[in-house]
């Protein structure tokens, strides 16, 4: 999943996962809120999710899958 995200989308994803708002993400990354919303939309599309809860579940699934492959 993360491989299909751009560098900036990964940055936005990490900030979403620490519960930052769009406004806070925009300020942290020095981009507009509209741009954050666009990245967020792309993240949802690329991960096949529609909500933050779905996104968190997807991230956890990917992490678990990677851990199983390493064992």
PDB file of C-alpha atoms in Angstrom:
ATOM      1  CA  UNK A   1       0.000   0.000   0.000  1.00  0.00           C
ATOM      2  CA  UNK A   2       2.594   2.575   1.017  1.00  0.00           C
ATOM      3  CA  UNK A   3       4.561   1.971  -2.159  1.00  0.00           C
ATOM      4  CA  UNK A   4       1.746   3.393  -4.248  1.00  0.00           C
ATOM      5  CA  UNK A   5       1.598   6.597  -2.198  1.00  0.00           C
ATOM      6  CA  UNK A   6       3.768   9.561  -3.062  1.00  0.00           C
ATOM      7  CA  UNK A   7       6.272  10.905  -0.562  1.00  0.00           C
ATOM      8  CA  UNK A   8       3.921  13.757   0.344  1.00  0.00           C
ATOM      9  CA  UNK A   9       0.926  11.414   0.672  1.00  0.00           C
ATOM     10  CA  UNK A  10       2.977   9.284   3.080  1.00  0.00           C
ATOM     11  CA  UNK A  11       3.784  12.403   5.096  1.00  0.00           C
ATOM     12  CA  UNK A  12       0.095  13.326   5.248  1.00  0.00           C
ATOM     13  CA  UNK A  13      -0.810   9.738   6.174  1.00  0.00           C
ATOM     14  CA  UNK A  14       1.645   9.730   9.075  1.00  0.00           C
ATOM     15  CA  UNK A  15       0.162  12.971  10.385  1.00  0.00           C
ATOM     16  CA  UNK A  16      -3.400  11.645  10.009  1.00  0.00           C
ATOM     17  CA  UNK A  17      -2.351   8.622  12.083  1.00  0.00           C
ATOM     18  CA  UNK A  18      -1.242  10.897  14.937  1.00  0.00           C
ATOM     19  CA  UNK A  19      -4.679  12.545  14.812  1.00  0.00           C
ATOM     20  CA  UNK A  20      -3.693  15.879  13.321  1.00  0.00           C
ATOM     21  CA  UNK A  21      -6.438  17.932  11.687  1.00  0.00           C
ATOM     22  CA  UNK A  22      -6.227  19.085   8.083  1.00  0.00           C
ATOM     23  CA  UNK A  23      -5.424  22.582   9.325  1.00  0.00           C
ATOM     24  CA  UNK A  24      -2.610  21.327  11.553  1.00  0.00           C
ATOM     25  CA  UNK A  25      -1.219  19.137   8.758  1.00  0.00           C
ATOM     26  CA  UNK A  26      -1.304  22.096   6.369  1.00  0.00           C
ATOM     27  CA  UNK A  27       0.562  24.258   8.845  1.00  0.00           C
ATOM     28  CA  UNK A  28       3.155  21.551   9.611  1.00  0.00           C
ATOM     29  CA  UNK A  29       3.851  20.839   5.930  1.00  0.00           C
ATOM     30  CA  UNK A  30       3.501  24.488   4.876  1.00  0.00           C
ATOM     31  CA  UNK A  31       0.810  23.732   2.299  1.00  0.00           C
ATOM     32  CA  UNK A  32      -2.818  24.816   1.988  1.00  0.00           C
ATOM     33  CA  UNK A  33      -5.689  22.952   3.622  1.00  0.00           C
ATOM     34  CA  UNK A  34      -7.083  22.386   0.136  1.00  0.00           C
ATOM     35  CA  UNK A  35      -3.870  20.581  -0.811  1.00  0.00           C
ATOM     36  CA  UNK A  36      -4.117  18.432   2.346  1.00  0.00           C
ATOM     37  CA  UNK A  37      -7.694  17.547   1.392  1.00  0.00           C
ATOM     38  CA  UNK A  38      -6.491  16.568  -2.073  1.00  0.00           C
ATOM     39  CA  UNK A  39      -3.731  14.355  -0.662  1.00  0.00           C
ATOM     40  CA  UNK A  40      -6.198  12.813   1.787  1.00  0.00           C
ATOM     41  CA  UNK A  41      -8.616  12.040  -1.056  1.00  0.00           C
ATOM     42  CA  UNK A  42      -5.811  10.402  -3.049  1.00  0.00           C
ATOM     43  CA  UNK A  43      -4.776   8.356  -0.003  1.00  0.00           C
ATOM     44  CA  UNK A  44      -8.338   7.063   0.412  1.00  0.00           C
ATOM     45  CA  UNK A  45      -8.562   6.211  -3.287  1.00  0.00           C
ATOM     46  CA  UNK A  46      -5.213   4.438  -3.391  1.00  0.00           C
ATOM     47  CA  UNK A  47      -5.887   2.455  -0.209  1.00  0.00           C
ATOM     48  CA  UNK A  48      -9.489   1.610  -1.042  1.00  0.00           C
ATOM     49  CA  UNK A  49     -10.741   3.215   2.164  1.00  0.00           C
ATOM     50  CA  UNK A  50     -13.358   5.869   2.875  1.00  0.00           C
ATOM     51  CA  UNK A  51     -12.841   6.833   6.516  1.00  0.00           C
ATOM     52  CA  UNK A  52     -10.027   7.371   8.993  1.00  0.00           C
ATOM     53  CA  UNK A  53     -11.042   4.161  10.772  1.00  0.00           C
ATOM     54  CA  UNK A  54     -10.812   2.244   7.494  1.00  0.00           C
ATOM     55  CA  UNK A  55      -7.465   3.832   6.795  1.00  0.00           C
ATOM     56  CA  UNK A  56      -6.092   2.852  10.210  1.00  0.00           C
ATOM     57  CA  UNK A  57      -7.347  -0.714   9.722  1.00  0.00           C
ATOM     58  CA  UNK A  58      -5.617  -0.861   6.331  1.00  0.00           C
ATOM     59  CA  UNK A  59      -2.330   0.416   7.769  1.00  0.00           C
ATOM     60  CA  UNK A  60      -2.492  -2.170  10.563  1.00  0.00           C
ATOM     61  CA  UNK A  61      -3.231  -4.950   8.044  1.00  0.00           C
ATOM     62  CA  UNK A  62      -0.241  -3.955   5.925  1.00  0.00           C
ATOM     63  CA  UNK A  63       2.058  -3.799   8.963  1.00  0.00           C
ATOM     64  CA  UNK A  64       0.866  -7.197  10.171  1.00  0.00           C
ATOM     65  CA  UNK A  65       1.304  -8.670   6.708  1.00  0.00           C
ATOM     66  CA  UNK A  66       4.884  -7.359   6.520  1.00  0.00           C
ATOM     67  CA  UNK A  67       5.671  -8.820   9.963  1.00  0.00           C
ATOM     68  CA  UNK A  68       4.373 -12.234   8.923  1.00  0.00           C
ATOM     69  CA  UNK A  69       6.513 -12.176   5.766  1.00  0.00           C
ATOM     70  CA  UNK A  70       9.641 -11.413   7.844  1.00  0.00           C
ATOM     71  CA  UNK A  71       9.056 -14.380  10.188  1.00  0.00           C
TER      72      UNK A  71
END
